[in-house]
CSV table of C-alpha atoms in Angstrom, one decimal:
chain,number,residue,atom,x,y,z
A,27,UNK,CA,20.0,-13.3,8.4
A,28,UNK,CA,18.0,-10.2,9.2
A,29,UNK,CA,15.2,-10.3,12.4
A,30,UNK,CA,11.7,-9.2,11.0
A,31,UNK,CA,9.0,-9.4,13.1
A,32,UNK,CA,6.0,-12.2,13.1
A,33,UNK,CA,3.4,-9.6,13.0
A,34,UNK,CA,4.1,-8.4,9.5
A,35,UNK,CA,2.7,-11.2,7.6
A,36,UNK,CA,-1.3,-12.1,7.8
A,37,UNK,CA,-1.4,-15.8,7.4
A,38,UNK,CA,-4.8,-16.5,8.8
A,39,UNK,CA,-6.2,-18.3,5.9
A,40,UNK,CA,-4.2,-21.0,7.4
A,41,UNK,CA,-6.1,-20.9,10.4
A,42,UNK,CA,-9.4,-20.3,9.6
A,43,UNK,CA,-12.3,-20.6,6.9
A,44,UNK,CA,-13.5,-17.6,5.2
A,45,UNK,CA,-16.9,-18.5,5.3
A,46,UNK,CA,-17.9,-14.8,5.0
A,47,UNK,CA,-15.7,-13.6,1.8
A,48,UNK,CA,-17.2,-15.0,-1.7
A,49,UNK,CA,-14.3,-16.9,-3.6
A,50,UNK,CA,-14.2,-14.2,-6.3
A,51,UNK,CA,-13.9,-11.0,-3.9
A,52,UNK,CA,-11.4,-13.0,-2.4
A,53,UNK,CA,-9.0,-13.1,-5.2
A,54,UNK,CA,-8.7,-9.8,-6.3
A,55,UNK,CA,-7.6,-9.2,-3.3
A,56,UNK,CA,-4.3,-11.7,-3.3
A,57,UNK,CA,-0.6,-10.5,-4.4
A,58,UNK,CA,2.4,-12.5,-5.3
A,59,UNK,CA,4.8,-9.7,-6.2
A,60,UNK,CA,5.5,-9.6,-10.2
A,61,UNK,CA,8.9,-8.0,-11.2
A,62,UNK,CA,9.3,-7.3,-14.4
A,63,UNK,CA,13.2,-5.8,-15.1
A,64,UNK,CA,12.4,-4.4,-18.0
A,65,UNK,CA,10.5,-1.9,-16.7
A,66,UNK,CA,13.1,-0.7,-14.3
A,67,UNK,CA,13.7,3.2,-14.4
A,68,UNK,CA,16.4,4.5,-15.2
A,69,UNK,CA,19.0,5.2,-12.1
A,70,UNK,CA,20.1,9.1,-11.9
A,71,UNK,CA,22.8,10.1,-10.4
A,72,UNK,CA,26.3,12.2,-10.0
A,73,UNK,CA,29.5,11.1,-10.4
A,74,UNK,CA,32.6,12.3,-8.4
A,75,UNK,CA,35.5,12.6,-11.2
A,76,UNK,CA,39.2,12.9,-10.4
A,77,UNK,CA,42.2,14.2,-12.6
A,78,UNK,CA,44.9,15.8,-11.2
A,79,UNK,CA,45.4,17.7,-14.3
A,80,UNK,CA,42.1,20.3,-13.6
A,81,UNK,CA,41.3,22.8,-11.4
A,82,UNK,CA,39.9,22.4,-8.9
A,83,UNK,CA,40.9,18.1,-9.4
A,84,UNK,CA,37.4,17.2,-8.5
A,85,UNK,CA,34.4,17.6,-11.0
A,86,UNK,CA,31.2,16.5,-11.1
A,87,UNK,CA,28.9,15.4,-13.7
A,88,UNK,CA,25.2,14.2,-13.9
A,89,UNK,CA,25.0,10.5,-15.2
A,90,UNK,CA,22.6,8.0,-15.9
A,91,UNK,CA,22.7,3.9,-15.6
A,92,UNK,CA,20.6,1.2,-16.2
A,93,UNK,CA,19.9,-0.9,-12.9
A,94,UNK,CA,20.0,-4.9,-13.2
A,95,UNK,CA,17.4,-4.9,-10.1
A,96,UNK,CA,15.3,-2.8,-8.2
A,97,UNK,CA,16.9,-1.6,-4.3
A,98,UNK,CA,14.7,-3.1,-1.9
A,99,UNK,CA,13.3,-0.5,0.5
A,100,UNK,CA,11.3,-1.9,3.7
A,101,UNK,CA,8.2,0.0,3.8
A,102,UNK,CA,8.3,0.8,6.9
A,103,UNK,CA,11.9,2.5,6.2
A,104,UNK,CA,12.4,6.1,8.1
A,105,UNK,CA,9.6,8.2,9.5
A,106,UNK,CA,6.6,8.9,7.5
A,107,UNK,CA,6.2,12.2,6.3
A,108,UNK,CA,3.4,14.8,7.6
A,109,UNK,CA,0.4,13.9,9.4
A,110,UNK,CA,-1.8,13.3,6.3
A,111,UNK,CA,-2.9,10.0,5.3
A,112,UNK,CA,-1.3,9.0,2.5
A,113,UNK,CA,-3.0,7.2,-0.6
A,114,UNK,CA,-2.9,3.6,-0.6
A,115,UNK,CA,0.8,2.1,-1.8
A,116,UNK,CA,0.7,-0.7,-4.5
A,117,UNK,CA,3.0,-3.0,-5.9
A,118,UNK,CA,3.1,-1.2,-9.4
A,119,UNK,CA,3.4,2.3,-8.1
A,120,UNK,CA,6.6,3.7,-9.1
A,121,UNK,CA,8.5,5.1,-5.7
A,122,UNK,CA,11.9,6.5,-6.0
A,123,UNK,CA,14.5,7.0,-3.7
A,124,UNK,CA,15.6,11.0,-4.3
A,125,UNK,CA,19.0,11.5,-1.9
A,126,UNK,CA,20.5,15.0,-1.1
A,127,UNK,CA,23.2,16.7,0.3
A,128,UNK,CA,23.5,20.0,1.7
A,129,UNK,CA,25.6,23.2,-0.3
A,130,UNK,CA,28.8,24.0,0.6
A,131,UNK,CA,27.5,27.1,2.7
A,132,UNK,CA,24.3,24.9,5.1
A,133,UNK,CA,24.7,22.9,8.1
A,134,UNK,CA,21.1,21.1,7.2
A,135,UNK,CA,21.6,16.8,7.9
A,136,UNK,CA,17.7,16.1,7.7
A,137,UNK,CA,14.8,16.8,5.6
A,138,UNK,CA,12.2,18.9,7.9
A,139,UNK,CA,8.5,19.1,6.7
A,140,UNK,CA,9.1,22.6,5.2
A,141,UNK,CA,12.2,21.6,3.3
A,142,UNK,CA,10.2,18.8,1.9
A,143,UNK,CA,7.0,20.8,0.9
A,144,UNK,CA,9.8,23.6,-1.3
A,145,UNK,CA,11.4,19.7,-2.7
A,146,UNK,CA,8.0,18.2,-3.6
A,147,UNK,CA,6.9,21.8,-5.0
A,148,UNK,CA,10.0,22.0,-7.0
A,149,UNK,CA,9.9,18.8,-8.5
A,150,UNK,CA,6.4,18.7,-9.3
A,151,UNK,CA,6.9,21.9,-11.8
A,152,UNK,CA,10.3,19.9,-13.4
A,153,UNK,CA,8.8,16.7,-13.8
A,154,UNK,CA,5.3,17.7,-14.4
A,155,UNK,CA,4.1,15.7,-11.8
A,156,UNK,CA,0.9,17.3,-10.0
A,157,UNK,CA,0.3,14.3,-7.9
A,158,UNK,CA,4.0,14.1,-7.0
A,159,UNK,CA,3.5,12.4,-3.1
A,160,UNK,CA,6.6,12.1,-0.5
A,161,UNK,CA,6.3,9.1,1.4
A,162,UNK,CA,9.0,9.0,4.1
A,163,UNK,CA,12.1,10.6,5.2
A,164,UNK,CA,15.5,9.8,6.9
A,165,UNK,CA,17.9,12.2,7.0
A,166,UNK,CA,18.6,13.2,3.5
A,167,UNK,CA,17.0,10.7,1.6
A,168,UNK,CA,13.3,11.2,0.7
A,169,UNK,CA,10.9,8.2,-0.5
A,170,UNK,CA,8.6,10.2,-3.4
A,171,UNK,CA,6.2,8.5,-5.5
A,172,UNK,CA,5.6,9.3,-9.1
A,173,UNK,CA,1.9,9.4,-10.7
A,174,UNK,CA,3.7,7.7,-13.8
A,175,UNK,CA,7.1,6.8,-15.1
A,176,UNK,CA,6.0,9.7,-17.8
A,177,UNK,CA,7.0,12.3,-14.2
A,178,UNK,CA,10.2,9.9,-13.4
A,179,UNK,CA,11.7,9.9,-16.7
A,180,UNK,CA,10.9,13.9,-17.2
A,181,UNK,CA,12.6,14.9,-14.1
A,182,UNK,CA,15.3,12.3,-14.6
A,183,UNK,CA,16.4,14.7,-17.8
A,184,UNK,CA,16.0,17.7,-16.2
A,185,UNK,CA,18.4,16.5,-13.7
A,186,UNK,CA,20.9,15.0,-16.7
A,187,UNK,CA,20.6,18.8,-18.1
A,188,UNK,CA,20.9,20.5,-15.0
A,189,UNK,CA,18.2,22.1,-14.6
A,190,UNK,CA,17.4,21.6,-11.1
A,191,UNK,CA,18.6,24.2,-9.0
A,192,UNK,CA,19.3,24.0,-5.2
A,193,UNK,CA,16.3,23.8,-2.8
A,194,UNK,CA,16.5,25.3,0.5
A,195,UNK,CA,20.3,25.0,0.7
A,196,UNK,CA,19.9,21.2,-0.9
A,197,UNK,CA,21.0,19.8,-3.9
A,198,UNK,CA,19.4,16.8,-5.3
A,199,UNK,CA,22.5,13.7,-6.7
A,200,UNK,CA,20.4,10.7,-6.7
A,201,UNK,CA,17.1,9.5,-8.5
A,202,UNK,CA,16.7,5.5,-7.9
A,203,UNK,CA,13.5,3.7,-8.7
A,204,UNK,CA,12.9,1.3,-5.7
A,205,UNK,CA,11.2,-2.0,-4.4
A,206,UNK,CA,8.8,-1.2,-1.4
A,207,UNK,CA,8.5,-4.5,0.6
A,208,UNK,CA,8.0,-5.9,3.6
A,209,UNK,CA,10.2,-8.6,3.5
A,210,UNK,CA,10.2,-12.3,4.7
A,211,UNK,CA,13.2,-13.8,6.1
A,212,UNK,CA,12.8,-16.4,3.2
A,213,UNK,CA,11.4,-16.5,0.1
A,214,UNK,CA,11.5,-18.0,-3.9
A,215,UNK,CA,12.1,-15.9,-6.9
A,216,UNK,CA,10.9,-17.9,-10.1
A,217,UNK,CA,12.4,-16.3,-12.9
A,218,UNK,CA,10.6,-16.5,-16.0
A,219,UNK,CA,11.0,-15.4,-19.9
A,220,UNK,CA,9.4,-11.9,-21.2
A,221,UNK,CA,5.9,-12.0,-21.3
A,222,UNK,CA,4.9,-15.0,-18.9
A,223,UNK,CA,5.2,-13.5,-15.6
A,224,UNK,CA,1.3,-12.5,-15.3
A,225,UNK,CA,0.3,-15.9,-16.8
A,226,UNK,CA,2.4,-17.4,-14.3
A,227,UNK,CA,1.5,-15.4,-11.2
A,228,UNK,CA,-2.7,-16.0,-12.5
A,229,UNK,CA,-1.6,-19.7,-11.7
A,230,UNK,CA,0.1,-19.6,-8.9
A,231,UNK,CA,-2.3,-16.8,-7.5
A,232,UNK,CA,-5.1,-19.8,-7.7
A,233,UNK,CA,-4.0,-21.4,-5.0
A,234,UNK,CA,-4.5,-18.6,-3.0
A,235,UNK,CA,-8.2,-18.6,-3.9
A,236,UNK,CA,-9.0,-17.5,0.5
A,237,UNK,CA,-6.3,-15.1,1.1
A,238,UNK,CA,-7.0,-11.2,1.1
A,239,UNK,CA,-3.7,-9.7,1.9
A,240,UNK,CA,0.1,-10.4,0.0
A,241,UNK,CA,1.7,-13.5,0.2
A,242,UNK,CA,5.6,-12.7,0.4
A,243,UNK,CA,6.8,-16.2,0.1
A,244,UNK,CA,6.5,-16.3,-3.8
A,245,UNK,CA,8.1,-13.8,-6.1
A,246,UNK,CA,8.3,-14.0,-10.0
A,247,UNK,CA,10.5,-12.3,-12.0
A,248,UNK,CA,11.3,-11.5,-15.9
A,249,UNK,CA,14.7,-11.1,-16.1
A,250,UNK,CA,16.4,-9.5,-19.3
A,251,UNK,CA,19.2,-11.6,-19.4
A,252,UNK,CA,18.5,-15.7,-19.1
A,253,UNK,CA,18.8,-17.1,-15.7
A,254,UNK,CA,20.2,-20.6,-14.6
A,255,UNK,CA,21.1,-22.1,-11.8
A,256,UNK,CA,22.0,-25.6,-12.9
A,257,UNK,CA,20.9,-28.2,-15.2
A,258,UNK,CA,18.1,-30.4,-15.4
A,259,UNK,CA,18.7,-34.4,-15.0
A,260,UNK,CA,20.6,-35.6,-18.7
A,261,UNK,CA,17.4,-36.2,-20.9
A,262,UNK,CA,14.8,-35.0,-18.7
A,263,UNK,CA,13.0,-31.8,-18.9
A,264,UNK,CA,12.9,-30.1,-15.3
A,265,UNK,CA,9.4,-29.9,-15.5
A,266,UNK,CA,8.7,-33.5,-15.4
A,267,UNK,CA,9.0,-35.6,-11.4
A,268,UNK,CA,9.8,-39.3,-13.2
A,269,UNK,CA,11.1,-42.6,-12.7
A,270,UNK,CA,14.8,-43.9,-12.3
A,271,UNK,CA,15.9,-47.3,-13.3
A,272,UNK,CA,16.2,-48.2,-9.7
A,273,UNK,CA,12.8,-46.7,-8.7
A,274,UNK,CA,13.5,-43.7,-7.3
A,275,UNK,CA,11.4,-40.4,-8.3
A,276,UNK,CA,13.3,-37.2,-9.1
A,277,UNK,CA,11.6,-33.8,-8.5
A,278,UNK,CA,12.7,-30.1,-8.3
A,279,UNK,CA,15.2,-29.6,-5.3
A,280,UNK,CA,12.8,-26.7,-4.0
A,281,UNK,CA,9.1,-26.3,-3.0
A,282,UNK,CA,6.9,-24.7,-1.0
A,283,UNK,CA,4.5,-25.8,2.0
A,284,UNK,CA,1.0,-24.5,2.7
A,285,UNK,CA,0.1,-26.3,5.8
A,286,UNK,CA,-3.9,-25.7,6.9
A,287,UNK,CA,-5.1,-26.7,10.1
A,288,UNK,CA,-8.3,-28.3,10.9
A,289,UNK,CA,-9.8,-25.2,11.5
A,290,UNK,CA,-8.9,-24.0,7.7
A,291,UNK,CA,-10.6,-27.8,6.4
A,292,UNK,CA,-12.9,-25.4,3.4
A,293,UNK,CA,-9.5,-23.0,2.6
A,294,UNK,CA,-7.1,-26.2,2.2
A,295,UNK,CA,-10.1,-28.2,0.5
A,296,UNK,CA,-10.3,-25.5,-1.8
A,297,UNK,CA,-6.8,-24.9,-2.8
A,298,UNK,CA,-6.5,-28.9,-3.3
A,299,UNK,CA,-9.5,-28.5,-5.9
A,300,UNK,CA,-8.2,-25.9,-7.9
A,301,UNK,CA,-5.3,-28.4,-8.8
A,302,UNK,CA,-7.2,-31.3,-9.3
A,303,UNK,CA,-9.6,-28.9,-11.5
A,304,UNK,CA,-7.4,-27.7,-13.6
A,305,UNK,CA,-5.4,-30.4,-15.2
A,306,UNK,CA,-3.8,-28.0,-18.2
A,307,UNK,CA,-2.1,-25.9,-15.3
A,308,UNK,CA,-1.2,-28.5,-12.5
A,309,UNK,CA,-0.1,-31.8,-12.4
A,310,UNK,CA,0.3,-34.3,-9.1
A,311,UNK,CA,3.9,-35.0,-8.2
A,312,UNK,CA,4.6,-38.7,-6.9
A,313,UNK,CA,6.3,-38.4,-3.1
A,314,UNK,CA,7.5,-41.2,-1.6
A,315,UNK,CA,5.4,-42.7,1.7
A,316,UNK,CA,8.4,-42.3,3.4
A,317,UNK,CA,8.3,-38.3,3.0
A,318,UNK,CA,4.8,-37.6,1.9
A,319,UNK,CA,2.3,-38.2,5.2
A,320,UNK,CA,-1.5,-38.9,4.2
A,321,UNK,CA,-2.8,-35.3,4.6
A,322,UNK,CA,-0.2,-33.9,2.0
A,323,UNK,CA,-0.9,-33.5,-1.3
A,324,UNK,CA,2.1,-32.4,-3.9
A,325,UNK,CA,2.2,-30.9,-7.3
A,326,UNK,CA,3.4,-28.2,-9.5
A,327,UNK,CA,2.5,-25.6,-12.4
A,328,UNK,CA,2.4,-27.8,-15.5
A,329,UNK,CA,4.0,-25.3,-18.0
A,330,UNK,CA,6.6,-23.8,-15.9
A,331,UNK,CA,10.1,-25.3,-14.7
A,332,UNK,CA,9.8,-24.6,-11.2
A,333,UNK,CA,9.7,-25.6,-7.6
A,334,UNK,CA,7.5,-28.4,-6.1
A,335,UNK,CA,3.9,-26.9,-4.5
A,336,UNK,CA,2.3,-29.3,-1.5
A,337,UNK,CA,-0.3,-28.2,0.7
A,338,UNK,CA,-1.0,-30.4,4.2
A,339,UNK,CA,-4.4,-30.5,5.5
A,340,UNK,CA,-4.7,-31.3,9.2
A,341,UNK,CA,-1.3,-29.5,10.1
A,342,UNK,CA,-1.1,-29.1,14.1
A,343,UNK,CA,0.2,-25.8,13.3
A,344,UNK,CA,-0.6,-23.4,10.7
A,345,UNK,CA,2.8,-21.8,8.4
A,346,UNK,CA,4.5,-21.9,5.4
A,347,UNK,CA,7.1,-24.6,4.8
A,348,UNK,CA,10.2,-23.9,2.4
A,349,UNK,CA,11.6,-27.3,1.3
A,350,UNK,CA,15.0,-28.4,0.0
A,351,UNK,CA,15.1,-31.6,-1.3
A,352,UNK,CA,18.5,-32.9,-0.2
A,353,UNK,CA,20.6,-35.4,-2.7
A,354,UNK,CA,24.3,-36.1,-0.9
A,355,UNK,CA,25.3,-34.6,2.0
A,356,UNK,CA,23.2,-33.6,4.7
A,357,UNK,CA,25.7,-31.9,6.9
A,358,UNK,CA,27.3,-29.7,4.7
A,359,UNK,CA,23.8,-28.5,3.7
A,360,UNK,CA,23.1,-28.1,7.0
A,361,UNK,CA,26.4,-26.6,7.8
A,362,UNK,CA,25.7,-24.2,4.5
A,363,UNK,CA,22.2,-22.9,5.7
A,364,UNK,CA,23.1,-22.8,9.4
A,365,UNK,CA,25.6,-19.9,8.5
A,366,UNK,CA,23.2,-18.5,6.2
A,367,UNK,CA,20.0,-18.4,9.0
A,368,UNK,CA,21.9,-17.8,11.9
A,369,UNK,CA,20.0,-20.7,13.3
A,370,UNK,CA,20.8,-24.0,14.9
A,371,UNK,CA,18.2,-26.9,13.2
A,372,UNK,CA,16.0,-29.2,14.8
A,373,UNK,CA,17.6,-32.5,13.8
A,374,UNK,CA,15.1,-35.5,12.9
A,375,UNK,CA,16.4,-39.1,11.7
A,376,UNK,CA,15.1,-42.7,10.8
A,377,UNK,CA,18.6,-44.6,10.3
A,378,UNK,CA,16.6,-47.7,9.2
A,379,UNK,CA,14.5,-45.9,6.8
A,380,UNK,CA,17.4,-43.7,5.5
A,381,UNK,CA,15.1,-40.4,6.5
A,382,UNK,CA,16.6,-37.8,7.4
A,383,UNK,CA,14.8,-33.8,8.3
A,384,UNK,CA,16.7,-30.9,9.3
A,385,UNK,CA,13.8,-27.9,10.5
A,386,UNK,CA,15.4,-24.6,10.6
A,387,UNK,CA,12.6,-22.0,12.8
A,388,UNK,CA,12.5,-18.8,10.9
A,389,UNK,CA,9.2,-17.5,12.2
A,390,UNK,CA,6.5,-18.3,14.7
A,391,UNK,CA,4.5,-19.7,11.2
A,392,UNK,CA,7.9,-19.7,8.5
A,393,UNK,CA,10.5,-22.0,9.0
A,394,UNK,CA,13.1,-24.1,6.1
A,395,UNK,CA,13.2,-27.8,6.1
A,396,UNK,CA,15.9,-29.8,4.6
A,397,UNK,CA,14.7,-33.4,3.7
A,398,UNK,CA,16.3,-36.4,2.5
A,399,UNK,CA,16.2,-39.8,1.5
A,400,UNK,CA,17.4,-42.8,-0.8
A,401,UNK,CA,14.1,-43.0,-2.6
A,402,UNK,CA,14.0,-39.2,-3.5
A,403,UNK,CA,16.5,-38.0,-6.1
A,404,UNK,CA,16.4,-33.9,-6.9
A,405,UNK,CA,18.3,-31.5,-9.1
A,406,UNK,CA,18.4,-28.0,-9.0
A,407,UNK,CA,15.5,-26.0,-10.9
A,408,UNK,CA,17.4,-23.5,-13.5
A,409,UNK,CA,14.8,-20.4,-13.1
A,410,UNK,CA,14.9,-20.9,-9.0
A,411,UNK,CA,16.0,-18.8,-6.4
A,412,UNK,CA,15.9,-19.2,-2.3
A,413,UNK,CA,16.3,-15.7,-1.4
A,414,UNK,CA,17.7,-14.4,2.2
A,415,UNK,CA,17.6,-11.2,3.9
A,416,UNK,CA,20.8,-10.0,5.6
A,417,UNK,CA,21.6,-7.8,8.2
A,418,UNK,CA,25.2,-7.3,6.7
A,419,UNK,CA,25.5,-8.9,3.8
A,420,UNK,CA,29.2,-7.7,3.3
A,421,UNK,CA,30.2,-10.0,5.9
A,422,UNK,CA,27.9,-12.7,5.1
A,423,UNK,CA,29.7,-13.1,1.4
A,424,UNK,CA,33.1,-12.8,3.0
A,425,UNK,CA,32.1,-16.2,5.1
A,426,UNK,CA,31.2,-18.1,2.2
A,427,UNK,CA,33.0,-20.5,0.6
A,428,UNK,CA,33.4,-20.7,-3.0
A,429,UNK,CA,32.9,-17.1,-3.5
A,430,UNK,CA,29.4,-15.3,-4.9
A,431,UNK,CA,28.7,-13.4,-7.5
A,432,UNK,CA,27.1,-9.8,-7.1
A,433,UNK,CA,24.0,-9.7,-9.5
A,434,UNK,CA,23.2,-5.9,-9.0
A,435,UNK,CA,21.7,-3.1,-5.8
A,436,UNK,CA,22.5,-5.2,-2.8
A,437,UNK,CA,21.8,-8.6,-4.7
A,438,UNK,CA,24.6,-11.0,-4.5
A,439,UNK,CA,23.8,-14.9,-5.5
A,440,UNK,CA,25.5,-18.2,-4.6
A,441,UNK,CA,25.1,-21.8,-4.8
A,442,UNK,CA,24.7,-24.0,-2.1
A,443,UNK,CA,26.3,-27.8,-1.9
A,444,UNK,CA,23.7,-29.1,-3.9
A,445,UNK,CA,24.0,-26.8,-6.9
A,446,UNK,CA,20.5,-24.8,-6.1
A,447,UNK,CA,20.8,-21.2,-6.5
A,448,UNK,CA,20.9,-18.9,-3.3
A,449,UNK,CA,20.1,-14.6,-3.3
A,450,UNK,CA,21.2,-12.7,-0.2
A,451,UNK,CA,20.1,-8.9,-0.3
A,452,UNK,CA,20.4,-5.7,1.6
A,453,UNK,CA,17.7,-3.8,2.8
A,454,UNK,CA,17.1,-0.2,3.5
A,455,UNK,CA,15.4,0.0,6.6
């Protein structure tokens, strides 16, 4: 799993009362990242054919190709370019990933200021892009962000045509639309039909009601193509924590965490109310005593087939908790997420009580708990995803057992022992 550093992430709603923000001001300012992958762009690039029947046996040819999902860029990727300040970045500016290589007859290996003002310059007049903004740099490759997919999708047939001509002894072979992110070591992807992603992220965004900045730990997606990950129990929608004939309680095999500290009491008061307000978008999932201590409250989206939400009150620590619900085997779930962290759990048991916690640290205020006992029965939720970060995900898949499956730009997905659905990824950093 890939290092990222604490500082990144501004989690002090956990830790504090906003006692000077009004609630309203307060959530426009939220973000739980929406991807919708229908409205990726179009991937441009040149392809290298061989035949040993031509002359020369090389040729090359401007292509096009749709792209399952965006690359994930870090956004702090490279150097930044110039000394200007740069407008403001948000999550539904379009930012491509234009890569170069030098002609035949130049010795140039990176993009200098005044190669990059003749590129920008260039490219404005062929897409017809005025506000066409480079971002950052690194070697050859140049972050550029598009005033609208209206620029993108102009330039991107210039290039099909080939009509853009070298530029100070460069020539332009790849246009990629990209992901900007800042990204946690862990996080879940819900994956949603067409069309319910902004209800969905309005919901979820509630909760939120006294954060100001993003919140990376929650991502929702509309895929094109339907997404599962396993089944729901035989009979019984996923949506629905109920009763087995021996009195155990079934729930989703995922969840998410928000544990407040004292000092938060109005932040984790509010967050509680907005659930217990709003019975048409949440209902209160049933824990067991035995997992569920007296300041934790749990429950999830009432029209959505997703992971389990808690939030604890009087936590000594503020952070975000990723839980896995854990049906058979402990240890090779351990085992399985022990190769996938990199880290070495704290082990917790109550052998008379059949409780048992495994507390993987992630971050100073992030960490993954495994949890599991004979009076809670899971199953893996079909539009759920725990996602990873890897340094070299190459080698990670290589150590996996069972095999993964890759889903598209540095994406590859597996299952763990207990069925639920598991996304490493690459990042460009």
């Amino acid at each position: 799993m890939a290092d990222v550093k604490e500082e990144e992430y501004d989690l002090a709603f956990l830790d504090e009362d906003n006692i000077d923000q009004d609630e309203t001001d307060a959530a426009t300012t939220r973000i739980i990242q929406l991807e919708k992958d229908s409205e990726i762009p179009t991937r441009y690039l040149i392809r290298k054919i061989f035949s040993p029947h031509l002359e020369p046996p090389y040729h090359y040819h401007p292509a096009s190709e749709a792209s399952q999902r965006r690359k994930k860029v870090h956004s702090k990727w490279g150097s930044e370019v110039g000394k200007a300040r740069h407008s403001y970045s948000r999550q539904d500016d379009l930012v491509a990933l234009l890569s170069f290589e030098g002609t035949p007859s130049s010795s140039v290996s990176n993009l200098d200021e005044a190669a990059i003002r003749k590129v920008t310059e260039a490219l404005s007049k062929k897409s017809g892009d005025a506000k066409l903004e480079p971002l950052r740099c690194s070697g050859l490759q140049l972050l550029m962000k598009f005033a609208s997919s209206a620029g993108y999708e102009a330039l991107g047939k210039c290039f099909l045509d080939g009509k853009i001509e070298e530029i100070s002894h460069l020539k332009l072979i790849e246009i990629q639309a990209v992901s900007l992110i800042i990204p946690p070591p862990c996080y879940i992807e819900i994956a949603v039909p067409a069309g319910e992603g902004v209800s969905l992220k309005e919901t979820l965004s509630s909760l939120l009601i006294s954060h100001r900045s993003t919140f990376p730990f929650l991502c929702i997606r509309e895929p094109e193509h339907k997404f599962t990950n396993g089944a729901s129990p035989t009979n019984s929608p996923a949506s629905k924590t109920r009763r087995m004939d021996n009195g155990s309680a079934t729930s989703p095999a995922l969840g998410v965490m928000l544990m407040f500290t004292q000092r938060a009491q109005k932040n984790s008061e509010s967050c509680v109310n907005v659930v217990k307000g709003s019975s048409r978008d949440w209902e209160q999932v049933n824990m067991p005593q035995a997992i569920s201590e007296e300041d934790e409250v749990y429950f999830k989206a009432s029209n959505n087939d997703g992971p389990v939400f808690a939030v604890k009150k009087l936590s000594p620590c503020p952070g975000v908790r990723i839980l896995i619900f854990v049906n058979k085997d402990m240890d090779e779930v351990e085992k399985f997420y022990s190769l996938i962290t990199g880290k070495t759990p704290l082990a917790y048991n109550k052998i008379e009580e059949g409780l048992s916690y495994r507390k993987f640290p992630l971050l100073e205020k992030l960490e993954l708990q495994l949890v599991s006992h004979p009076s809670l029965k899971s199953h893996p939720v079909k539009n759920t995803a725990l996602c990873f970060m890897m340094n070299d995900v190459n080698r990670m898949c290589s150590e996996i057992p069972g095999g993964v499956r890759n889903i598209g730009e540095g994406h590859w997905q597996v299952k763990d022992p207990e069925g639920n659905a598991v996304i490493l990824y690459s990042l460009l950093k």
